[in-house]
Amino acid sequence: MMEVEVLVFGAAAIHVKGGNVVVTVGDRPTVRDVLAALHEQHPDLRFAMPPIETGRLAVNHVFATAEHPVRAGDEIALITLVGGG
Amino acid sequence: MMEVEVLVFGAAAIHVKGGNVVVTVGDRPTVRDVLAALHEQHPDLRFAMPPIETGRLAVNHVFATAEHPVRAGDEIALITLVGGG
Amino acid sequence: MARTPAPVLARIIDSPLTRDAERAELLLQGWPHAFAPAGNSVARTVGAVLRFEGIVRRGEPDPSAGGTERELLALEYQAYDPMAERELRRIALDIVERHALSSLVALHSRGRVGVGEVSFLLIMESPHRAEALAAMTLFIDMLKQDVPIWKKPIWR
Amino acid sequence: MARTPAPVLARIIDSPLTRDAERAELLLQGWPHAFAPAGNSVARTVGAVLRFEGIVRRGEPDPSAGGTERELLALEYQAYDPMAERELRRIALDIVERHALSSLVALHSRGRVGVGEVSFLLIMESPHRAEALAAMTLFIDMLKQDVPIWKKPIWR
């Protein structure tokens, strides 16, 4: 098992203290595993979350899709409902 | 019978002296009649002319479609292949 | 809700559309925000300002040379008066209404416009960007179909 | 034909995008035609310049009031650094390549932008207008999907 910290912004951050949440996932997790854990362990954020199968997270400031591995020390961010422009 | 003067511009005007041509049409002509006469009496301009049935001419500075009557003294212009912008 | 009519300016101008010519024309026509930055219209309901400049390029296809590109010095724009300005204005009013724009300025040059100079200027203010983008595409399409302006190449 | 890479500038700026802020940024970044009129790029192959300004409007829907519109003082833009600028630049390079644009400037504000002020500026030069219009629509769509910038309303 490993803990992954996920940065949260914008409307999603209203439900979160300190701008991040922590999820527990199995060893050698992928983006999909982190998304599944977010859905399960932080249901408050579901309104802002991408689907587990097709969703993406930012890993080290680059968008990564479901299969992408997540390693200890990676900077993971949930980026949805952006509002630029 | 009546003679109608038609102003010609742009690429179409290259084939024309003085910027206008004259066509002979029957009494109470419409835009369609003038277009048909242009096609027949000025074949050089055909490349720049709208179809007789669906075409338009400007009558007194407003676009007029096939059924529009043409009267003595109207200012008639063939406006195609414009190049603004 | 009844709306104040959106300001519309549509004119044919006897010079290239330099910044000075644009400013002079807006001032002359009493345009409400000639010197204000784009966003500072009074109502503050404008969310998008879109500006298009059409510029004379160095090369044009030469029909008398089978359409191969040839070097230009300038284009000479000829307008059928007063219909050209009238059509420009008709299109402007139609599009402002259809897309609920907040304002529209359309200026087109008549006469000689050198390579690199602006011959056509279109500015639209709109509450939202989508309307302005759609309106701009439509405006230019209509301009190229209906406004009796022709260009004569002046070759180098 | 091998083309010189088109100049691209994509930046997140810590202020509203006033004309002075825009000019200062272009100058600072050594932008090739910061002070030249739009059309006077060296190659003279540009036929269209398109400029978009996104402006903070007076009213925004308030989610905590069921989405009814409420009066704003300003929007506070928050960016995820350095990803926001990186994504802005990635999109800019992608679109310049895809639409064969001649140049592209994309500036977005971070921090407080008052009602009536510009938060986003996009300038594109292109040989022909159609590419620029298509590219602009696509750029803004991609911005709104991928660039990690959020706005916090500061209500009146």
PDB file of C-alpha atoms in Angstrom, chain D residues 54-129:
ATOM      1  CA  GLY D  54     -11.294  38.407 -22.844  1.00  0.00           C
ATOM      2  CA  ILE D  55     -12.725  40.925 -20.405  1.00  0.00           C
ATOM      3  CA  VAL D  56     -14.135  40.544 -16.892  1.00  0.00           C
ATOM      4  CA  ARG D  57     -17.836  41.305 -17.064  1.00  0.00           C
ATOM      5  CA  ARG D  58     -19.875  43.023 -14.379  1.00  0.00           C
ATOM      6  CA  GLY D  59     -22.018  39.973 -13.626  1.00  0.00           C
ATOM      7  CA  GLU D  60     -21.234  36.310 -12.988  1.00  0.00           C
ATOM      8  CA  PRO D  61     -23.540  33.463 -12.027  1.00  0.00           C
ATOM      9  CA  ASP D  62     -23.202  32.740  -8.298  1.00  0.00           C
ATOM     10  CA  PRO D  63     -23.273  28.951  -7.704  1.00  0.00           C
ATOM     11  CA  SER D  64     -24.010  29.470  -3.992  1.00  0.00           C
ATOM     12  CA  ALA D  65     -27.134  31.426  -5.015  1.00  0.00           C
ATOM     13  CA  GLY D  66     -28.466  28.813  -7.420  1.00  0.00           C
ATOM     14  CA  GLY D  67     -26.582  30.269 -10.379  1.00  0.00           C
ATOM     15  CA  THR D  68     -28.351  33.630 -10.494  1.00  0.00           C
ATOM     16  CA  GLU D  69     -26.221  36.483 -11.779  1.00  0.00           C
ATOM     17  CA  ARG D  70     -24.534  38.616  -9.153  1.00  0.00           C
ATOM     18  CA  GLU D  71     -22.457  41.817  -9.329  1.00  0.00           C
ATOM     19  CA  LEU D  72     -18.705  41.463  -9.337  1.00  0.00           C
ATOM     20  CA  LEU D  73     -15.873  43.728  -8.289  1.00  0.00           C
ATOM     21  CA  ALA D  74     -13.203  41.543  -9.815  1.00  0.00           C
ATOM     22  CA  LEU D  75     -12.085  38.025 -10.581  1.00  0.00           C
ATOM     23  CA  GLU D  76      -9.069  36.540  -8.829  1.00  0.00           C
ATOM     24  CA  TYR D  77      -7.232  34.211 -11.230  1.00  0.00           C
ATOM     25  CA  GLN D  78      -5.263  31.347  -9.702  1.00  0.00           C
ATOM     26  CA  ALA D  79      -2.793  29.405 -11.848  1.00  0.00           C
ATOM     27  CA  TYR D  80      -1.180  26.032 -11.167  1.00  0.00           C
ATOM     28  CA  ASP D  81       2.512  26.859 -11.707  1.00  0.00           C
ATOM     29  CA  PRO D  82       4.449  26.054 -13.789  1.00  0.00           C
ATOM     30  CA  MET D  83       1.914  23.861 -15.543  1.00  0.00           C
ATOM     31  CA  ALA D  84      -0.442  26.681 -16.583  1.00  0.00           C
ATOM     32  CA  GLU D  85       2.171  28.520 -18.617  1.00  0.00           C
ATOM     33  CA  ARG D  86       3.537  25.264 -19.972  1.00  0.00           C
ATOM     34  CA  GLU D  87       0.082  24.183 -21.220  1.00  0.00           C
ATOM     35  CA  LEU D  88      -0.573  27.627 -22.671  1.00  0.00           C
ATOM     36  CA  ARG D  89       2.678  27.325 -24.591  1.00  0.00           C
ATOM     37  CA  ARG D  90       2.008  23.742 -25.686  1.00  0.00           C
ATOM     38  CA  ILE D  91      -1.356  24.768 -27.141  1.00  0.00           C
ATOM     39  CA  ALA D  92       0.177  27.823 -28.815  1.00  0.00           C
ATOM     40  CA  LEU D  93       2.910  25.775 -30.522  1.00  0.00           C
ATOM     41  CA  ASP D  94       0.424  23.108 -31.555  1.00  0.00           C
ATOM     42  CA  ILE D  95      -1.957  25.613 -33.119  1.00  0.00           C
ATOM     43  CA  VAL D  96       0.706  27.665 -34.873  1.00  0.00           C
ATOM     44  CA  GLU D  97       1.949  24.464 -36.494  1.00  0.00           C
ATOM     45  CA  ARG D  98      -1.469  23.044 -37.307  1.00  0.00           C
ATOM     46  CA  HIS D  99      -2.830  26.229 -38.899  1.00  0.00           C
ATOM     47  CA  ALA D 100       0.481  27.456 -40.350  1.00  0.00           C
ATOM     48  CA  LEU D 101       0.164  30.787 -38.551  1.00  0.00           C
ATOM     49  CA  SER D 102       2.792  33.492 -38.982  1.00  0.00           C
ATOM     50  CA  SER D 103       2.909  34.348 -35.277  1.00  0.00           C
ATOM     51  CA  LEU D 104       0.999  33.950 -32.037  1.00  0.00           C
ATOM     52  CA  VAL D 105       0.892  35.838 -28.732  1.00  0.00           C
ATOM     53  CA  ALA D 106      -1.135  34.433 -25.808  1.00  0.00           C
ATOM     54  CA  LEU D 107      -1.075  36.240 -22.472  1.00  0.00           C
ATOM     55  CA  HIS D 108      -3.187  35.333 -19.462  1.00  0.00           C
ATOM     56  CA  SER D 109      -3.470  37.217 -16.174  1.00  0.00           C
ATOM     57  CA  ARG D 110      -2.801  35.763 -12.752  1.00  0.00           C
ATOM     58  CA  GLY D 111      -4.217  37.500  -9.675  1.00  0.00           C
ATOM     59  CA  ARG D 112      -6.891  40.157  -9.463  1.00  0.00           C
ATOM     60  CA  VAL D 113      -8.515  41.507 -12.632  1.00  0.00           C
ATOM     61  CA  GLY D 114     -11.219  44.116 -12.147  1.00  0.00           C
ATOM     62  CA  VAL D 115     -14.510  44.375 -14.011  1.00  0.00           C
ATOM     63  CA  GLY D 116     -13.852  45.862 -17.461  1.00  0.00           C
ATOM     64  CA  GLU D 117     -10.202  44.810 -17.464  1.00  0.00           C
ATOM     65  CA  VAL D 118      -8.610  42.287 -19.829  1.00  0.00           C
ATOM     66  CA  SER D 119      -7.661  38.889 -18.391  1.00  0.00           C
ATOM     67  CA  PHE D 120      -6.741  37.111 -21.612  1.00  0.00           C
ATOM     68  CA  LEU D 121      -5.173  38.337 -24.833  1.00  0.00           C
ATOM     69  CA  LEU D 122      -4.642  36.347 -28.009  1.00  0.00           C
ATOM     70  CA  ILE D 123      -3.075  37.770 -31.184  1.00  0.00           C
ATOM     71  CA  MET D 124      -2.573  35.759 -34.336  1.00  0.00           C
ATOM     72  CA  GLU D 125      -0.995  36.662 -37.651  1.00  0.00           C
ATOM     73  CA  SER D 126      -1.731  34.476 -40.625  1.00  0.00           C
ATOM     74  CA  PRO D 127      -1.352  34.561 -44.417  1.00  0.00           C
ATOM     75  CA  HIS D 128      -5.124  34.172 -44.800  1.00  0.00           C
ATOM     76  CA  ARG D 129      -8.091  34.993 -42.595  1.00  0.00           C
TER      77      ARG D 129
END
